Coordinates of C-alpha atoms in Angstrom, one line a residue:
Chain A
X1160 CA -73.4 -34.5 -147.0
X1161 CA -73.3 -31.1 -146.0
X1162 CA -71.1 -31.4 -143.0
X1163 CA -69.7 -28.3 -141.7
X1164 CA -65.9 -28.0 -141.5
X1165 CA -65.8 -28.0 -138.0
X1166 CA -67.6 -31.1 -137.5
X1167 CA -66.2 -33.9 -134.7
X1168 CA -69.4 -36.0 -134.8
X1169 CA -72.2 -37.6 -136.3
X1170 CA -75.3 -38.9 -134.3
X1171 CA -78.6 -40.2 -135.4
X1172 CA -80.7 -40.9 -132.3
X1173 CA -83.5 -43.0 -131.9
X1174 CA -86.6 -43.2 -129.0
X1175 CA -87.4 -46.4 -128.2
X1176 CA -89.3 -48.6 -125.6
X1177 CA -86.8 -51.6 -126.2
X1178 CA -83.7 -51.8 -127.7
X1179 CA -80.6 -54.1 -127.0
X1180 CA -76.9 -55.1 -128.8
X1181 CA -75.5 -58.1 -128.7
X1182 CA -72.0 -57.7 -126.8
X1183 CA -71.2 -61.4 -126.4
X1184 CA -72.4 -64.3 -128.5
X1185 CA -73.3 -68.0 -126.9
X1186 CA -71.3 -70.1 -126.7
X1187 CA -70.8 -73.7 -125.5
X1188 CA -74.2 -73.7 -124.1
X1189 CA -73.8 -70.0 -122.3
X1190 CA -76.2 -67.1 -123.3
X1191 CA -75.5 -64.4 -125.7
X1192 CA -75.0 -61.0 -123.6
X1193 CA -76.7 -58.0 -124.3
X1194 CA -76.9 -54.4 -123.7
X1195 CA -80.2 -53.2 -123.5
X1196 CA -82.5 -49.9 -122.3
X1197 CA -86.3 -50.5 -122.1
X1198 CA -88.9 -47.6 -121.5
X1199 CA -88.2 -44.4 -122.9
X1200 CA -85.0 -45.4 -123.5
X1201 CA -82.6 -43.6 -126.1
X1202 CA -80.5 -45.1 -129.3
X1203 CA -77.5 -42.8 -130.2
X1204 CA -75.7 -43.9 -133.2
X1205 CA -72.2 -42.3 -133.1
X1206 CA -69.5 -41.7 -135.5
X1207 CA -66.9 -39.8 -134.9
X1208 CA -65.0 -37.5 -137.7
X1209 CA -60.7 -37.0 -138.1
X1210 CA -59.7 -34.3 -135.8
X1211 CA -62.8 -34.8 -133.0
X1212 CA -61.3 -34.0 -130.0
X1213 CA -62.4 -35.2 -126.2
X1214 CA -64.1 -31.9 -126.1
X1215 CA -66.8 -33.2 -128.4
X1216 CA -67.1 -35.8 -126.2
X1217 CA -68.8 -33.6 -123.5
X1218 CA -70.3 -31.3 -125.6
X1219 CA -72.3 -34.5 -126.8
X1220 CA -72.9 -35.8 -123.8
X1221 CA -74.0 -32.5 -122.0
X1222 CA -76.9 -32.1 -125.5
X1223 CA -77.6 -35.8 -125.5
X1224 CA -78.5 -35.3 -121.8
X1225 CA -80.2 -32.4 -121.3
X1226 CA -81.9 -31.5 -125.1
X1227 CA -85.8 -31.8 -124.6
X1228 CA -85.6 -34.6 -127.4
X1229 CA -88.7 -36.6 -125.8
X1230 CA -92.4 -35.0 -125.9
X1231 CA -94.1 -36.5 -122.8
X1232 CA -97.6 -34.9 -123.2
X1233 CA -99.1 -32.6 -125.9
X1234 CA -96.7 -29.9 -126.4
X1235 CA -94.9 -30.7 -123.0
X1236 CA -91.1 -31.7 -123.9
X1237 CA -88.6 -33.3 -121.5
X1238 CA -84.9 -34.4 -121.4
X1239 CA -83.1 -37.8 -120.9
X1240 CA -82.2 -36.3 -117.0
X1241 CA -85.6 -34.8 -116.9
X1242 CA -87.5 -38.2 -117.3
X1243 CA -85.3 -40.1 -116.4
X1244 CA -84.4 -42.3 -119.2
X1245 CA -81.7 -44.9 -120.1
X1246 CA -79.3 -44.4 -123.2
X1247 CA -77.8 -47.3 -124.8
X1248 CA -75.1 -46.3 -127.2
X1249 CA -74.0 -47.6 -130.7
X1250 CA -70.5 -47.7 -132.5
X1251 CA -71.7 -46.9 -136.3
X1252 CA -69.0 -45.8 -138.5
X1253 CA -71.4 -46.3 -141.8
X1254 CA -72.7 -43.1 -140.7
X1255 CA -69.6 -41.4 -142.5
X1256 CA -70.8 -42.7 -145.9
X1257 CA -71.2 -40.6 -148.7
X1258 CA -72.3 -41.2 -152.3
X1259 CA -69.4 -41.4 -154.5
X1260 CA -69.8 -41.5 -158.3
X1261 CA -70.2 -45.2 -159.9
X1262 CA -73.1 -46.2 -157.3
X1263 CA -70.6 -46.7 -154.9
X1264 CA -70.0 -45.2 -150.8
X1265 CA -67.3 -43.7 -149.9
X1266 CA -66.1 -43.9 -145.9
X1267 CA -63.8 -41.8 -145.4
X1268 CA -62.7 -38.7 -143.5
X1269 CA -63.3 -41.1 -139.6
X1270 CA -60.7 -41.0 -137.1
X1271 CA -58.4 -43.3 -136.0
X1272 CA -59.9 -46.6 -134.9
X1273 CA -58.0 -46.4 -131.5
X1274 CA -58.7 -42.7 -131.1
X1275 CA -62.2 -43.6 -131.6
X1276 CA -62.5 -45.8 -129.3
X1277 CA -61.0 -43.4 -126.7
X1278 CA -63.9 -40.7 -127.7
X1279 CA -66.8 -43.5 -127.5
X1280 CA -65.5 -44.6 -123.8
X1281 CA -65.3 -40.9 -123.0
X1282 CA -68.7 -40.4 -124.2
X1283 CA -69.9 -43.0 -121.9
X1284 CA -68.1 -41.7 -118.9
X1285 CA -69.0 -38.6 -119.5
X1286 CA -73.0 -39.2 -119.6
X1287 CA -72.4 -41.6 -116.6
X1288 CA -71.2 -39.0 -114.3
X1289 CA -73.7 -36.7 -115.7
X1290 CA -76.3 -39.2 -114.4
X1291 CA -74.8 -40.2 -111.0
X1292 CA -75.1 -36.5 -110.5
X1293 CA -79.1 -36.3 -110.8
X1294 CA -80.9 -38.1 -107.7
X1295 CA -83.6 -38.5 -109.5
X1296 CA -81.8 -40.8 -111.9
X1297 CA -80.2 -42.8 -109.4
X1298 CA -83.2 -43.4 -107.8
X1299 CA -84.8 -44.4 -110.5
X1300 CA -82.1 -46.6 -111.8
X1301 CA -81.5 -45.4 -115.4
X1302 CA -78.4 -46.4 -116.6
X1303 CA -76.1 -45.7 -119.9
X1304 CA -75.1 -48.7 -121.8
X1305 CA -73.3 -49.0 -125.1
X1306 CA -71.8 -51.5 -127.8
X1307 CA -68.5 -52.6 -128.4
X1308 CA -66.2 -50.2 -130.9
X1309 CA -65.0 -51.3 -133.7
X1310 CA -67.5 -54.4 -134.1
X1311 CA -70.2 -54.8 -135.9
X1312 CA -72.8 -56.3 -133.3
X1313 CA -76.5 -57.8 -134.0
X1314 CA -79.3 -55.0 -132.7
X1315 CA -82.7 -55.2 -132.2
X1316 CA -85.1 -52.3 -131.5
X1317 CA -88.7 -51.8 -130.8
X1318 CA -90.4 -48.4 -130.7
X1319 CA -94.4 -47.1 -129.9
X1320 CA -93.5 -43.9 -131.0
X1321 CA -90.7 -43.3 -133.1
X1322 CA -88.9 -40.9 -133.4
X1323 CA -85.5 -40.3 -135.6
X1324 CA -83.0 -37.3 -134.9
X1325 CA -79.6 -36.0 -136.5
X1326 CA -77.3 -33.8 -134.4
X1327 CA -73.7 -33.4 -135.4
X1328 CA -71.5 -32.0 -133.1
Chain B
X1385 CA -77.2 -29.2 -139.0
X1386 CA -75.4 -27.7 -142.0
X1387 CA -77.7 -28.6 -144.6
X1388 CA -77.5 -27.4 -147.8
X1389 CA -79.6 -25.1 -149.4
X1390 CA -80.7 -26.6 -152.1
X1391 CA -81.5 -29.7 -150.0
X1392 CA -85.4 -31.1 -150.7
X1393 CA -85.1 -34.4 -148.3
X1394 CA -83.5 -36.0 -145.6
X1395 CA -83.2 -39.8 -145.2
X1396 CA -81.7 -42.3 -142.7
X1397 CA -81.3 -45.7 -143.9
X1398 CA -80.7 -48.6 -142.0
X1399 CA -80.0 -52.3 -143.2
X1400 CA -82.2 -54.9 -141.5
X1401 CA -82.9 -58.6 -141.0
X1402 CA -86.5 -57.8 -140.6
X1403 CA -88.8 -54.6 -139.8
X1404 CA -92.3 -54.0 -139.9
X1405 CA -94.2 -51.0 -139.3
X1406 CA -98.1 -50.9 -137.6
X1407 CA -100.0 -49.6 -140.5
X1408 CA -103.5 -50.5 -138.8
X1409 CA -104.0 -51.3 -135.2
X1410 CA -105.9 -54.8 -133.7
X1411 CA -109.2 -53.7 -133.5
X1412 CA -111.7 -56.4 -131.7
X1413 CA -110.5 -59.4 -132.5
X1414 CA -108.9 -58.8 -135.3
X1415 CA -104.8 -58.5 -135.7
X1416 CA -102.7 -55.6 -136.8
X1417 CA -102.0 -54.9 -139.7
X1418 CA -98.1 -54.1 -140.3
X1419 CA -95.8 -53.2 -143.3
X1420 CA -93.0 -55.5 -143.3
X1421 CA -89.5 -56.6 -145.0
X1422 CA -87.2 -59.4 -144.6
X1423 CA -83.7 -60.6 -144.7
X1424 CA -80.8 -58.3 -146.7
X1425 CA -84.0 -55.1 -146.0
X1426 CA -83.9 -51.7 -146.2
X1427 CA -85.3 -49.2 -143.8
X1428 CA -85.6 -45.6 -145.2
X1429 CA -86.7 -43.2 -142.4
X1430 CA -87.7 -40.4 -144.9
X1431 CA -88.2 -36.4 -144.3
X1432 CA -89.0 -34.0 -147.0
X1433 CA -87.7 -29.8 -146.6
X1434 CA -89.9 -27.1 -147.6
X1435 CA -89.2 -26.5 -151.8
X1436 CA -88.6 -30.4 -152.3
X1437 CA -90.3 -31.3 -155.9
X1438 CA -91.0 -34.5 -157.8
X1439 CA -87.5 -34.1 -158.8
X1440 CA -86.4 -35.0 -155.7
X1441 CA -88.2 -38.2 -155.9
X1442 CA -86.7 -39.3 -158.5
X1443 CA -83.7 -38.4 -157.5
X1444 CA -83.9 -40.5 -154.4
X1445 CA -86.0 -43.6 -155.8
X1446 CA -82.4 -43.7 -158.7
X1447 CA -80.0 -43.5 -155.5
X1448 CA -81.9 -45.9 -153.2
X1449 CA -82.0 -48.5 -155.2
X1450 CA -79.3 -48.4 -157.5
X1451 CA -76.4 -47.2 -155.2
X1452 CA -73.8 -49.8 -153.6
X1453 CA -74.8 -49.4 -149.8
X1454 CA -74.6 -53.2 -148.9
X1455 CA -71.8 -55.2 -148.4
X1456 CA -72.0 -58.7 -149.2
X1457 CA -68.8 -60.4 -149.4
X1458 CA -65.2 -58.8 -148.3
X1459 CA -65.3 -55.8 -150.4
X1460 CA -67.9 -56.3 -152.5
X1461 CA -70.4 -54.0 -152.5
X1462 CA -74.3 -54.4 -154.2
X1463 CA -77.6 -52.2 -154.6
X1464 CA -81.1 -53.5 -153.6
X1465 CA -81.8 -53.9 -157.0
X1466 CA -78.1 -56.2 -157.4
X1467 CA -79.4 -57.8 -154.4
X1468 CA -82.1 -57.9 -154.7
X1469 CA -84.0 -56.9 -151.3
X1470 CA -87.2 -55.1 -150.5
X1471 CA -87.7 -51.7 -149.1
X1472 CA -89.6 -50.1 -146.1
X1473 CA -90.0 -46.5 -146.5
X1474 CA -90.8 -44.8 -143.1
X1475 CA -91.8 -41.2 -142.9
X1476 CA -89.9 -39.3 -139.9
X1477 CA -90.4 -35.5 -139.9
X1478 CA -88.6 -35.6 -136.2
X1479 CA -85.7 -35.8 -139.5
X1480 CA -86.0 -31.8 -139.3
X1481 CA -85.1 -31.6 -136.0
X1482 CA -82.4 -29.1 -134.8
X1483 CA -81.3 -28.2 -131.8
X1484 CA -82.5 -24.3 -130.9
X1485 CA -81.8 -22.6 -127.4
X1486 CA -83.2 -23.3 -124.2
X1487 CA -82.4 -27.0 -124.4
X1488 CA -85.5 -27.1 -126.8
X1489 CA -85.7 -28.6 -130.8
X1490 CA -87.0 -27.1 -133.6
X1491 CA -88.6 -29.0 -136.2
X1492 CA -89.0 -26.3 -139.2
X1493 CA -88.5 -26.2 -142.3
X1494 CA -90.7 -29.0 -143.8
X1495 CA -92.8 -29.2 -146.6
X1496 CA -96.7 -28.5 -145.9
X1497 CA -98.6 -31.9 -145.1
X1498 CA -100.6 -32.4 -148.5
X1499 CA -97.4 -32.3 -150.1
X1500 CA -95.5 -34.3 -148.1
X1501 CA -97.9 -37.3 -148.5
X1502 CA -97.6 -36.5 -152.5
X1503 CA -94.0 -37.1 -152.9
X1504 CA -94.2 -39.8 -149.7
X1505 CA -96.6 -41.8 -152.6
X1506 CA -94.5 -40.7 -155.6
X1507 CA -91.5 -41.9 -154.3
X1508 CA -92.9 -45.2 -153.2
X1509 CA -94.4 -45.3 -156.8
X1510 CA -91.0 -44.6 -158.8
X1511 CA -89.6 -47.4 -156.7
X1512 CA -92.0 -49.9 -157.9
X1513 CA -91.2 -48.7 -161.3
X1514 CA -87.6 -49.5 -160.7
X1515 CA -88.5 -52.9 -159.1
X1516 CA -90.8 -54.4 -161.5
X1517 CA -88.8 -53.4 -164.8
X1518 CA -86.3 -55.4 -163.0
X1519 CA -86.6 -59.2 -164.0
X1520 CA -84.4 -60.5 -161.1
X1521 CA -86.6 -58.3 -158.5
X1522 CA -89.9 -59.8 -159.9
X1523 CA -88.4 -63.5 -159.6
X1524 CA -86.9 -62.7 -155.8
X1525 CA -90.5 -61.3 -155.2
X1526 CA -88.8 -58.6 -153.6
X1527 CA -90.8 -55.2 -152.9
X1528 CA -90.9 -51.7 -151.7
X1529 CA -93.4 -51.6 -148.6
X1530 CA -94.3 -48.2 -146.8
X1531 CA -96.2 -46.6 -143.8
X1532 CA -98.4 -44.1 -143.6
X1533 CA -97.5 -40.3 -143.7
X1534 CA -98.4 -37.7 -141.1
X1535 CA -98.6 -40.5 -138.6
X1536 CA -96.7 -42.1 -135.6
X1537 CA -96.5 -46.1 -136.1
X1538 CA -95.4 -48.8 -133.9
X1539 CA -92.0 -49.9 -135.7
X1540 CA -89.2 -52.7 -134.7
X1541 CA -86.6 -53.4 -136.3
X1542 CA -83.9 -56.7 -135.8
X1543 CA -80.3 -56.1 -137.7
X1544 CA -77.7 -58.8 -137.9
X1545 CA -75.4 -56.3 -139.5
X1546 CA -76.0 -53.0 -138.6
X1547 CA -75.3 -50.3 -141.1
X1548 CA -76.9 -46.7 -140.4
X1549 CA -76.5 -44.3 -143.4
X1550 CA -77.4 -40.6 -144.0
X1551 CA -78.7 -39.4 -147.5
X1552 CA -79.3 -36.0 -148.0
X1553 CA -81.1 -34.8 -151.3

């Protein structure tokens, strides 16, 4: 739907004051294990196009970080690094859907599954060094978590105020 | 973000085990009130551009409910009205967002307020339409919930299978 030609990803991101993804089911008697951001924490959605490159990666991580996306007090906005907030993020390769004729979805045009996954650990690594780099997030122990690539995992969120974004990058 | 011109609306649909949405807070002693689906639901985060019509609602109350976006068996694919499941339409004008210089976000380019809650009621309305000339819908007791326009609301939201989708109109 209107995606530029130079397009390497697709994001919808989410504010919320809980939100977790289950990385690990129970099993014999052990707890399911989740990752999970409370207060002013941020749900990014990712899909990644055919031909996205690492740069992306860090041209993501750099926006993701440091847009004001969070409006603190009436017209006041603030950043992830500026709050300091958590980020959890989420594999979501429905996000390349398109309407096709015959009522159907098309998913095409993604990259490779193991190039992917490359991009989404990068991401991650990427936004973690960007926050080990701001005192005032390590001192206030935000922290970037994420899903598991390439699985579809069971998500729960909770938001006071939400609010939806689309960035492509 | 690359949106084309002739766009009149701006959705983000996600696939949910249950959501609800605070339509009326607890107010002494009494509980909140909250729009809610169940199992095999739809979320619908909506946004509507500045030029959208009626049209548009149509448009979108046709492809919401009649396109294949969930996946029930191995390839098998099925509308909310196959299904059938209920609906939870959510208005997000954050939907407009872009990101503008200065680490800031723009949200322009929406439809005045007045107008916004029209086609926010029309296309709730058409979906009804849809649902109840559907026999199968009326025996499931399935139906198309909403919250309220031009306000933030408290909203969770649990997904076994998570699928995010973008629809542009």
């Amino acid at each position: 739907e209107g995606r530029g030609s130079d397009s390497g990803a697709r994001t919808v991101i989410q504010q919320c004051s809980h939100a977790k993804v289950k990385i690990k089911p129970a099993l014999d008697g052990t707890d399911a294990q989740w990752a999970e951001v409370g207060d002013f924490g941020l749900v990014v959605y990712v899909c990644f196009f055919h031909g996205a490159t690492e740069d992306v990666t860090h041209d993501m991580a750099n926006k993701l970080m440091t847009t004001r996306l969070f409006r603190k007090n009436a017209g006041h906005s603030v950043s992830l690094l500026d709050l300091p907030g958590s980020i959890l993020f989420v594999p979501q390769d429905s996000l390349l859907g398109k309407t096709a004729p015959n009522r159907r979805m098309q998913y095409i045009g993604g990259c490779e599954l193991w190039w992917g996954a490359q991009l989404f650990s990068n991401l991650v690594s990427v936004c973690r060094e960007l926050m080990s780099g701001s005192a005032k997030c390590t001192s206030a122990g935000v922290k970037v978590e994420h899903g598991l690539y390439g699985q579809k995992q069971e998500i729960s969120l909770t938001s006071v105020e939400p609010l939806t974004v689309l960035l492509e990058f």
